[in-house]
Coordinates of C-alpha atoms in Angstrom, one line a residue:
M1 CA -30.1 -27.9 -18.3
T2 CA -28.0 -24.6 -18.4
V3 CA -26.4 -23.9 -21.7
L4 CA -23.4 -21.6 -22.0
P5 CA -24.3 -18.7 -24.5
C6 CA -22.1 -18.7 -27.6
N7 CA -20.9 -15.1 -27.1
R8 CA -19.9 -15.9 -23.5
L9 CA -18.0 -19.0 -24.7
L10 CA -16.2 -17.0 -27.4
R11 CA -15.4 -14.3 -24.9
S12 CA -14.0 -16.9 -22.5
L13 CA -11.8 -18.4 -25.2
T14 CA -10.6 -15.0 -26.3
L15 CA -9.7 -14.2 -22.7
V16 CA -7.9 -17.5 -22.2
L17 CA -5.8 -17.0 -25.4
G18 CA -5.1 -13.4 -24.4
F19 CA -4.0 -14.5 -21.0
C20 CA -1.5 -16.9 -22.5
A21 CA 0.0 -14.1 -24.5
A22 CA -0.1 -11.7 -21.6
S23 CA 1.6 -14.3 -19.4
A24 CA 4.5 -14.6 -21.8
S25 CA 4.8 -10.9 -22.1
S26 CA 4.8 -10.6 -18.3
L27 CA 7.6 -13.0 -18.0
L28 CA 9.7 -11.0 -20.4
N29 CA 8.8 -7.7 -18.7
A30 CA 9.9 -9.2 -15.3
Q31 CA 13.3 -9.9 -16.7
P32 CA 14.8 -6.4 -16.2
A33 CA 14.0 -6.4 -12.5
A34 CA 15.2 -9.9 -11.8
Q35 CA 18.2 -10.1 -14.1
A36 CA 19.2 -7.0 -16.1
C37 CA 19.5 -4.9 -12.9
A38 CA 22.1 -7.2 -11.4
D39 CA 25.2 -5.1 -12.3
N40 CA 23.4 -1.8 -11.6
S41 CA 24.5 -0.4 -15.0
R42 CA 21.0 0.0 -16.4
I43 CA 19.5 3.3 -15.2
S44 CA 15.8 2.3 -14.7
V45 CA 13.0 2.8 -12.3
H46 CA 13.0 -1.0 -12.0
C47 CA 16.6 -1.1 -11.0
G48 CA 16.8 1.9 -8.6
E49 CA 16.0 2.3 -5.0
A50 CA 13.3 4.1 -2.8
P51 CA 11.0 5.4 -5.6
S52 CA 8.4 8.1 -4.8
A53 CA 5.5 8.9 -7.1
W54 CA 3.1 11.8 -8.0
Q55 CA 0.3 11.8 -10.5
T56 CA -0.9 15.0 -12.2
P57 CA -4.5 15.7 -13.3
D58 CA -3.9 14.5 -16.8
G59 CA -2.9 11.1 -15.5
R60 CA 0.9 11.5 -16.1
L61 CA 2.8 9.4 -13.5
W62 CA 6.0 11.0 -12.2
V63 CA 8.5 8.9 -10.3
V64 CA 11.8 9.9 -8.6
F65 CA 14.2 7.1 -7.6
V66 CA 17.9 6.8 -6.6
Q67 CA 20.6 4.9 -8.5
N68 CA 24.4 5.3 -8.3
Q69 CA 24.0 8.2 -5.9
I70 CA 21.9 10.2 -8.3
A71 CA 18.2 11.0 -8.0
W72 CA 16.5 10.3 -11.3
L73 CA 13.2 11.5 -12.7
V74 CA 11.0 9.6 -15.1
H75 CA 7.4 9.9 -16.2
S76 CA 4.8 7.6 -17.7
D77 CA 1.6 8.3 -19.7
D78 CA 0.3 4.7 -19.6
N79 CA 0.1 3.9 -15.9
G80 CA 3.6 2.6 -15.6
A81 CA 3.7 0.3 -18.6
G82 CA 6.5 2.4 -20.1
F83 CA 8.7 5.3 -18.8
S84 CA 10.5 8.2 -20.3
E85 CA 14.3 8.4 -20.4
P86 CA 15.7 9.2 -16.9
V87 CA 16.7 12.8 -16.2
A88 CA 19.3 13.4 -13.5
V89 CA 18.0 15.6 -10.7
N90 CA 21.4 16.2 -9.0
S91 CA 24.3 16.9 -11.4
S92 CA 26.9 15.5 -9.0
P93 CA 26.6 12.2 -7.1
E94 CA 26.0 12.4 -3.4
A95 CA 25.1 10.0 -0.6
I96 CA 21.3 10.1 -0.8
E97 CA 19.6 8.2 2.1
V98 CA 17.5 5.3 0.8
N99 CA 16.5 3.2 3.8
G100 CA 12.8 3.1 3.3
E101 CA 11.8 5.7 5.9
N102 CA 14.3 8.0 4.2
R103 CA 13.7 8.4 0.4
P104 CA 13.6 11.2 -2.1
K105 CA 10.2 13.0 -2.3
I106 CA 8.5 14.5 -5.3
I107 CA 5.6 17.0 -5.9
V108 CA 4.6 18.3 -9.3
D109 CA 2.9 21.7 -9.1
R110 CA 0.5 22.2 -12.1
R111 CA -1.1 25.6 -12.4
A112 CA -2.7 27.3 -15.4
G113 CA -0.6 29.4 -17.6
R114 CA 2.9 27.9 -16.9
S115 CA 5.0 24.8 -17.2
D116 CA 4.8 22.1 -14.5
V117 CA 7.2 22.9 -11.6
V118 CA 8.8 19.7 -10.2
Y119 CA 10.0 19.8 -6.6
V120 CA 12.3 17.2 -5.2
S121 CA 13.8 16.8 -1.7
W122 CA 15.9 14.2 0.0
T123 CA 18.3 13.6 3.0
Q124 CA 22.0 13.6 2.2
K125 CA 24.2 11.4 4.4
T126 CA 27.1 13.6 5.6
A127 CA 30.5 12.7 7.1
G128 CA 29.5 12.2 10.7
M129 CA 27.7 9.2 12.3
H130 CA 23.9 9.5 11.9
T131 CA 24.3 13.0 10.4
G132 CA 22.7 14.5 7.3
D133 CA 21.4 17.6 5.5
I134 CA 18.0 18.3 3.9
R135 CA 18.5 18.8 0.2
F136 CA 16.1 20.4 -2.3
T137 CA 15.9 21.3 -5.9
R138 CA 13.3 22.2 -8.5
S139 CA 12.6 22.2 -12.2
L140 CA 10.7 25.1 -13.8
N141 CA 10.3 23.4 -17.2
G142 CA 8.4 20.2 -16.5
G143 CA 11.4 18.1 -15.4
E144 CA 13.6 18.8 -18.5
D145 CA 16.5 19.9 -16.1
F146 CA 16.9 21.0 -12.5
E147 CA 18.5 23.9 -10.6
P148 CA 21.6 23.3 -8.5
V149 CA 20.8 21.4 -5.3
R150 CA 20.5 23.4 -2.1
T151 CA 20.8 22.6 1.6
I152 CA 17.7 23.7 3.5
N153 CA 18.7 23.4 7.1
D154 CA 20.3 26.7 8.0
D155 CA 22.3 26.0 11.2
G156 CA 25.5 25.0 9.5
L157 CA 26.1 22.1 12.0
L158 CA 27.4 18.7 11.2
T159 CA 24.6 16.9 13.0
S160 CA 21.4 15.0 12.2
H161 CA 18.9 16.7 9.8
R162 CA 17.0 13.7 8.4
F163 CA 13.7 12.1 7.5
D164 CA 12.4 15.0 5.4
S165 CA 8.8 15.4 4.3
L166 CA 7.6 17.6 1.4
F167 CA 4.1 19.2 1.2
L168 CA 2.4 21.7 -1.1
S169 CA -0.7 23.6 0.3
E170 CA -3.7 24.6 -1.8
S171 CA -2.5 28.2 -1.8
G172 CA 0.9 27.2 -3.2
H173 CA 3.0 27.3 0.0
L174 CA 5.7 24.7 -0.2
Y175 CA 6.7 23.1 3.2
L176 CA 9.7 21.0 4.1
S177 CA 9.8 19.4 7.6
W178 CA 12.4 17.1 9.1
L179 CA 13.9 15.7 12.3
D180 CA 16.7 17.8 13.6
K181 CA 19.4 17.5 16.4
R182 CA 20.6 21.1 16.6
E183 CA 18.9 21.4 20.0
L184 CA 20.7 18.3 21.3
E185 CA 24.0 20.0 20.2
A186 CA 23.0 23.2 22.0
A187 CA 22.1 21.2 25.2
A188 CA 25.3 19.3 25.1
A189 CA 27.3 22.5 24.9
Q190 CA 25.5 23.6 28.1
G191 CA 26.1 20.3 29.8
Q192 CA 22.4 19.5 29.7
D193 CA 20.6 16.3 28.8
Y194 CA 18.4 16.2 25.7
T195 CA 16.3 13.2 24.5
G196 CA 15.8 12.5 20.9
S197 CA 15.5 15.1 18.1
A198 CA 13.3 18.1 17.4
V199 CA 10.8 18.6 14.6
F200 CA 11.7 21.5 12.3
Y201 CA 10.2 23.0 9.2
T202 CA 10.5 25.8 6.7
V203 CA 8.1 27.2 4.1
S204 CA 8.5 28.8 0.7
S205 CA 6.0 31.4 -0.7
D206 CA 7.7 31.7 -4.1
Q207 CA 7.6 28.2 -5.6
G208 CA 10.8 27.1 -3.9
A209 CA 13.0 30.1 -5.0
S210 CA 13.6 30.9 -1.3
F211 CA 12.6 29.5 2.1
A212 CA 11.9 31.1 5.4
P213 CA 14.3 30.6 8.3
N214 CA 14.1 27.2 9.9
R215 CA 11.4 27.0 12.6
K216 CA 10.9 24.5 15.5
V217 CA 7.6 22.7 16.0
A218 CA 8.5 20.4 19.0
D219 CA 11.4 19.1 21.1
H220 CA 12.1 15.5 21.9
S221 CA 10.8 13.6 18.9
C222 CA 11.9 10.1 18.1
E223 CA 15.0 10.4 15.8
C224 CA 14.3 7.8 13.2
C225 CA 10.7 7.7 11.9
R226 CA 9.2 9.6 9.0
I227 CA 6.8 12.6 9.6
A228 CA 3.3 12.3 8.1
V229 CA 1.9 15.5 6.6
A230 CA -1.6 16.7 5.4
P231 CA -3.4 19.9 4.7
H232 CA -4.5 22.3 7.4
G233 CA -6.8 25.0 6.0
N234 CA -5.9 26.6 2.6
D235 CA -2.3 27.4 3.4
G236 CA -1.2 25.4 6.4
M237 CA 0.2 21.9 7.1
A238 CA -0.7 19.4 9.8
L239 CA 2.1 17.1 11.0
M240 CA 2.1 13.7 12.9
W241 CA 5.3 12.2 14.2
R242 CA 6.6 9.7 16.8
Q243 CA 7.2 11.7 20.0
I244 CA 9.2 10.7 23.1
F245 CA 6.9 11.3 26.1
D246 CA 8.2 11.2 29.7
G247 CA 11.7 10.4 28.4
T248 CA 11.0 6.7 27.4
T249 CA 7.6 6.4 25.8
R250 CA 7.6 6.5 22.0
D251 CA 4.0 7.2 21.0
H252 CA 2.7 9.8 18.5
A253 CA 2.0 13.6 18.5
I254 CA 0.1 15.8 16.1
S255 CA 0.2 19.6 15.5
Y256 CA -0.1 22.1 12.6
V257 CA 1.9 25.0 11.2
G258 CA 1.2 27.9 8.9
P259 CA 3.3 30.1 6.6
E260 CA 3.6 32.8 9.3
G261 CA 5.0 30.6 12.1
A262 CA 4.6 27.4 14.1
A263 CA 1.5 26.7 16.1
A264 CA 2.1 26.5 19.9
G265 CA 2.3 23.0 21.3
F266 CA 0.9 19.7 20.1
S267 CA -1.6 17.0 21.3
R268 CA -1.1 13.3 21.7
A269 CA -2.2 11.3 18.7
S270 CA -1.6 7.8 20.2
E271 CA -1.5 6.3 23.6
D272 CA 0.2 2.9 23.1
D273 CA 2.6 3.0 26.1
W274 CA 5.5 1.8 23.9
Q275 CA 8.4 1.8 26.4
I276 CA 11.5 1.5 24.3
N277 CA 14.8 3.3 24.0
A278 CA 15.4 2.3 20.3
C279 CA 14.6 3.3 16.8
P280 CA 11.3 1.9 15.5
H281 CA 11.9 3.0 11.9
H282 CA 8.2 3.0 11.5
G283 CA 6.5 6.4 10.7
P284 CA 2.8 7.1 10.8
A285 CA 0.3 8.1 8.1
M286 CA -2.5 10.7 8.1
V287 CA -5.1 12.1 5.7
Q288 CA -7.5 15.0 6.2
Q289 CA -11.3 14.4 6.5
G290 CA -12.7 16.7 3.8
S291 CA -11.8 20.3 4.6
E292 CA -12.2 19.9 8.4
D293 CA -9.5 20.1 11.0
A294 CA -10.0 16.4 11.5
Y295 CA -7.7 13.6 10.4
H296 CA -7.7 9.8 9.9
L297 CA -4.5 8.4 11.4
S298 CA -2.6 5.1 11.1
W299 CA 0.5 4.0 12.9
F300 CA 2.5 1.0 14.1
S301 CA 3.3 0.2 17.8
A302 CA 4.6 -2.6 19.9
G303 CA 3.5 -1.0 23.1
N304 CA 2.0 -2.4 26.3
R305 CA -1.5 -1.2 25.3
H306 CA -1.4 -1.7 21.5
K307 CA 0.6 -3.9 19.2
G308 CA 0.5 -3.9 15.4
I309 CA -1.0 -1.5 12.9
Y310 CA -3.8 0.8 14.3
Y311 CA -6.3 3.3 13.0
G312 CA -7.6 6.4 14.8
F313 CA -9.6 9.5 14.2
H314 CA -8.4 12.9 15.6
R315 CA -9.9 16.3 15.8
L316 CA -7.4 19.0 16.5
A317 CA -9.9 21.0 18.5
D318 CA -10.6 18.1 20.8
G319 CA -6.9 16.9 21.1
E320 CA -8.1 13.3 21.4
T321 CA -7.8 10.3 19.1
V322 CA -11.0 8.2 19.0
R323 CA -12.2 5.1 17.1
V324 CA -8.9 3.4 17.8
T325 CA -9.0 0.1 16.0
Q326 CA -6.4 -2.7 15.5
I327 CA -6.1 -3.3 11.7
D328 CA -3.4 -6.0 11.8
G329 CA -1.8 -7.4 14.9
S330 CA 0.6 -9.8 13.3
S331 CA 4.3 -9.2 13.7
G332 CA 4.9 -9.0 10.0
A333 CA 2.5 -6.1 9.4
A334 CA 4.2 -2.9 8.5
H335 CA 4.1 0.7 7.0
P336 CA 0.4 1.7 6.7
Q337 CA -0.7 4.3 4.2
L338 CA -4.1 6.2 4.0
A339 CA -6.3 7.8 1.4
I340 CA -9.9 9.0 1.0
W341 CA -11.7 8.2 -2.2
Q342 CA -15.4 8.4 -3.0
D343 CA -16.2 9.0 0.7
E344 CA -14.4 5.8 1.7
V345 CA -11.3 5.6 3.8
L346 CA -8.7 3.3 2.4
L347 CA -5.8 1.8 4.4
V348 CA -3.0 -0.1 2.7
W349 CA -0.1 -1.9 4.3
K350 CA 2.2 -4.8 3.7
R351 CA 2.6 -8.0 5.7
F352 CA 5.2 -10.8 5.6
D353 CA 3.9 -14.2 6.7
G354 CA 7.3 -16.1 6.7
S355 CA 7.3 -17.0 3.0
K356 CA 5.8 -14.1 1.1
T357 CA 4.8 -10.4 1.4
D358 CA 1.2 -9.5 0.7
L359 CA 0.1 -6.0 -0.1
L360 CA -3.3 -5.5 1.6
V361 CA -6.1 -3.0 1.7
V362 CA -9.1 -2.4 4.0
R363 CA -12.0 0.0 3.4
S364 CA -14.3 2.0 5.7
V365 CA -17.5 3.5 4.5
D366 CA -18.4 5.1 7.8
S367 CA -15.4 7.3 8.5
G368 CA -13.4 4.6 10.3
K369 CA -16.1 3.3 12.6
S370 CA -15.9 -0.1 11.0
W371 CA -13.6 -1.8 8.4
S372 CA -13.9 -4.4 5.7
E373 CA -12.0 -7.7 5.6
P374 CA -8.5 -7.3 4.2
Q375 CA -8.2 -7.7 0.4
V376 CA -4.8 -8.9 -1.1
L377 CA -3.8 -6.5 -3.9
A378 CA -0.4 -8.1 -4.8
S379 CA 2.2 -10.4 -3.4
T380 CA 5.9 -11.1 -3.7
S381 CA 8.2 -13.9 -2.5
N382 CA 11.3 -11.7 -2.6
A383 CA 12.4 -8.3 -1.1
S384 CA 10.2 -5.3 -1.4
D385 CA 10.1 -1.6 -0.5
H386 CA 7.5 0.2 1.6
P387 CA 4.2 0.7 -0.3
L388 CA 3.2 4.3 -1.0
L389 CA -0.5 5.3 -1.5
V390 CA -0.8 8.1 -4.1
M391 CA -3.9 10.0 -5.2
G392 CA -4.5 10.6 -8.9
P393 CA -7.3 11.8 -11.1
Q394 CA -8.7 8.3 -11.4
G395 CA -8.4 7.6 -7.7
P396 CA -5.7 6.1 -5.5
A397 CA -2.9 3.8 -6.6
V398 CA -0.1 2.0 -4.8
S399 CA 3.5 2.7 -5.8
W400 CA 5.6 -0.4 -4.9
L401 CA 9.0 -1.6 -5.8
T402 CA 9.8 -5.3 -5.5
R403 CA 13.0 -7.1 -6.4
A404 CA 11.2 -9.8 -8.5
D405 CA 8.9 -7.5 -10.5
G406 CA 10.6 -4.1 -10.4
Y407 CA 8.5 -0.9 -10.1
R408 CA 4.7 -1.5 -9.9
W409 CA 2.0 1.1 -10.2
L410 CA -1.3 -0.5 -8.9
P411 CA -4.4 1.6 -9.5
L412 CA -7.1 0.6 -6.9
A413 CA -10.2 1.7 -8.7
D414 CA -10.7 -1.5 -10.7
A415 CA -9.8 -3.8 -7.9
L416 CA -12.1 -2.0 -5.4
A417 CA -14.9 -2.0 -7.9
L418 CA -14.6 -5.7 -8.5
N419 CA -14.5 -6.3 -4.8
T420 CA -17.8 -4.6 -4.5
E421 CA -19.4 -7.1 -6.9
A422 CA -17.5 -10.3 -5.9
D423 CA -15.0 -11.0 -3.1
I424 CA -12.5 -13.0 -5.1
R425 CA -9.3 -13.8 -3.3
P426 CA -6.0 -15.3 -4.5
F427 CA -5.6 -19.1 -4.2
L428 CA -2.1 -20.1 -3.4
A429 CA -0.4 -23.4 -2.5
D430 CA -1.1 -22.9 1.3
T431 CA -4.7 -21.6 0.9
L432 CA -6.5 -24.9 1.3
A433 CA -4.7 -25.7 4.5
T434 CA -5.7 -22.3 5.8
L435 CA -9.4 -22.8 4.8
K436 CA -9.4 -26.2 6.5
A437 CA -8.0 -24.7 9.7
E438 CA -10.7 -22.0 9.7
R439 CA -13.3 -24.8 9.3
A440 CA -12.0 -27.2 12.0
G441 CA -14.6 -29.7 12.8
Q442 CA -17.0 -28.6 10.1
P443 CA -17.9 -30.3 6.8
F444 CA -17.8 -28.3 3.6
I445 CA -17.8 -28.6 -0.2
L446 CA -14.9 -27.6 -2.4
A447 CA -16.0 -26.9 -6.0
L448 CA -13.4 -26.3 -8.7
W449 CA -14.5 -24.7 -11.9
S450 CA -13.3 -22.5 -14.9
V451 CA -14.7 -19.8 -17.1
D452 CA -14.1 -21.9 -20.2
C453 CA -15.8 -25.1 -18.9
P454 CA -19.5 -25.4 -20.0
P455 CA -20.2 -28.3 -17.6
C456 CA -19.0 -26.1 -14.8
M457 CA -21.9 -23.7 -15.5
V458 CA -24.4 -26.5 -14.9
E459 CA -22.8 -27.2 -11.5
L460 CA -22.6 -23.5 -10.6
A461 CA -26.3 -23.1 -11.4
M462 CA -27.2 -25.9 -9.1
L463 CA -24.9 -24.6 -6.3
G464 CA -26.4 -21.1 -6.8
R465 CA -29.9 -22.5 -6.2
L466 CA -28.8 -24.3 -3.0
K467 CA -27.0 -21.2 -1.8
A468 CA -30.2 -19.2 -2.3
E469 CA -32.1 -21.8 -0.3
N470 CA -29.5 -22.0 2.4
P471 CA -27.3 -18.9 2.8
E472 CA -25.1 -20.7 5.3
L473 CA -24.2 -23.4 2.7
P474 CA -20.6 -24.5 3.6
L475 CA -19.3 -24.0 0.0
I476 CA -15.8 -23.0 -1.1
L477 CA -15.6 -22.0 -4.8
V478 CA -12.2 -22.0 -6.5
S479 CA -11.8 -21.0 -10.2
T480 CA -8.7 -22.6 -11.7
D481 CA -8.3 -19.6 -14.1
N482 CA -5.7 -17.1 -13.3
I483 CA -6.9 -14.3 -11.1
A484 CA -6.2 -11.9 -14.0
L485 CA -9.5 -13.1 -15.4
R486 CA -11.4 -12.2 -12.3
E487 CA -13.7 -9.8 -14.3
D488 CA -15.0 -12.7 -16.4
A489 CA -15.3 -14.9 -13.4
T490 CA -17.4 -12.2 -11.7
D491 CA -19.8 -12.2 -14.6
F492 CA -20.4 -15.9 -14.2
L493 CA -20.8 -15.7 -10.5
M494 CA -23.3 -12.9 -10.8
D495 CA -25.3 -15.0 -13.4
F496 CA -25.7 -17.8 -10.8
G497 CA -26.2 -15.7 -7.7
L498 CA -22.8 -16.6 -6.2
D499 CA -21.1 -13.2 -6.4
R500 CA -21.9 -12.1 -2.8
M501 CA -19.9 -14.9 -1.2
T502 CA -16.1 -15.1 -0.9
S503 CA -14.5 -17.2 -3.6
W504 CA -11.0 -17.9 -4.9
M505 CA -9.0 -17.9 -8.1
F506 CA -5.6 -19.5 -8.9
A507 CA -3.0 -16.8 -8.3
D508 CA 0.2 -18.6 -9.3
A509 CA 1.3 -19.3 -12.9
F510 CA 2.7 -22.6 -11.6
T511 CA -0.8 -24.2 -11.7
E512 CA 0.6 -27.8 -11.3
S513 CA 1.7 -26.8 -7.8
L514 CA -1.7 -25.4 -6.9
R515 CA -3.5 -28.6 -8.2
F516 CA -1.1 -30.7 -6.2
S517 CA -1.8 -28.8 -3.0
I518 CA -5.5 -29.7 -3.4
D519 CA -5.1 -33.3 -4.5
P520 CA -1.9 -35.1 -5.8
Q521 CA -4.3 -37.5 -7.6
W522 CA -6.2 -34.8 -9.5
Y523 CA -5.3 -34.6 -13.2
G524 CA -7.0 -31.2 -13.8
E525 CA -10.4 -32.3 -15.2
L526 CA -13.3 -29.9 -14.5
P527 CA -15.6 -29.6 -12.8
R528 CA -14.0 -31.3 -9.8
G529 CA -15.7 -31.5 -6.4
Y530 CA -14.6 -32.6 -2.9
L531 CA -17.0 -33.4 -0.2
F532 CA -15.2 -32.9 3.1
D533 CA -16.6 -34.4 6.3
S534 CA -16.2 -32.9 9.8
Q535 CA -12.8 -34.7 10.1
H536 CA -11.8 -33.3 6.7
Q537 CA -11.7 -36.7 5.0
A538 CA -12.7 -36.0 1.4
H539 CA -14.7 -37.8 -1.2
A540 CA -13.6 -36.6 -4.7
H541 CA -15.9 -36.4 -7.6
S542 CA -15.0 -35.6 -11.3
G543 CA -17.8 -34.2 -13.4
I544 CA -21.0 -32.4 -12.5
M545 CA -22.1 -33.0 -8.9
S546 CA -25.8 -33.7 -8.7
E547 CA -28.0 -31.7 -6.4
Q548 CA -29.1 -34.9 -4.6
M549 CA -25.4 -35.8 -3.9
V550 CA -24.8 -32.5 -2.2
R551 CA -28.1 -32.6 -0.3
D552 CA -27.4 -36.1 1.0
W553 CA -23.8 -35.2 2.0
L554 CA -24.9 -32.2 4.0
G555 CA -28.1 -33.8 5.3
M556 CA -30.2 -31.1 3.7

């Protein structure tokens, strides 16, 4: 007989009691996002729009967001649990674009011997249809106040200058790039046709005090998708954008620029054959492979060759994208982001399934040649912004704004470390139906347990022995504890040799709904087992299942 150690039992009870208090606190903290922001009078990162984030080496989280036509800056020293008083970035209200692909950008430049320099840029909506200017300002005293806002595009035209990207090289060169329609205006004046926009950029060598004249990278870009940027050498910038090829095909291009001038030409980054005369509003992502002129890419397409979110690997010298892999082909998949951490490539995106939006991550340990199964990081059943993947001193984190929960800063280090030990996934009201569909025509065992249930440990020990004997044992393990206790659940699963299989934990505070989705006749007693036959007719059992019962059911 397996006996639960006293210290483990005490730890479990402490965790359960702590979770109850944490749940109550979470409900209170959720209130500002769901209720207090309704009249838009409370200036808060939870109430604003289109936040962008940066994290400095000391772990300070900086966030810029828009509310009431003002860009506001806040910071947090406790990973987003609390934030400083908001500081207005622009002294006078203006129409800042906040449509997801358009948002304010932030970089905090920390160098020895001086205060942090905070750079902020955005697109300002101007008086004409689909027109705008690229706006920039900086703070030389760590965000205490900002200089007057400047317009960076230097053509003086009332036309489209939009979808800005901000980048700081290792050498300290500050780049701004954007989509620009000045060339369309020039072509129209000559009675000539011009498709799309152009990609323009400028660079500052004096911490944003001044910028070089605007320079063109390429003609005929798509006019409404963000530009992805990444390092190129010590002082240059690589760019990836949606390009219009042959007048109608909206695929992607890649190039690079330096502080002295634009590089000649570009190469094709994706060949999806997306024939569309429309605005996808779906920009790409890219991250540099080490210090090489090679890049991991991700993008969305609905082309004739590729549909969904894709990954590819591109070397500038080769001009070819290889390892092209579909990451998610569902229609609700959107807005991928990339990062490299501890020699792994991470790809984060969001996916709407008709009722909720999941934030997902996959990992590659072989430079994009193969990918893990998706892991759900967070979910929301209400509106949400695009996720942004941000690198910090402790690894990557996701910056995400949802209507229900407000602003969320989600460090990936703990989640990814746990996933290395045990693949624990959220169990929701529709999860069992999905699991049944995946096992159509196959018998299986559903075993429900909890970290604070000593009899459950006896059953887990038995199931662990059977799993070791038969690795293909058709077993589904579901912990009825909230997934916030996954670390403790992992400890138990490791004890019984069940940590290398996928399992589930309750991921909704409305546990009655989850129990009902499994069995309306179940009162919540544990352990609880269900022996499903090949037609998925179930025999329910309360209490510890015997080894002989399981063997007889499966014909072992």
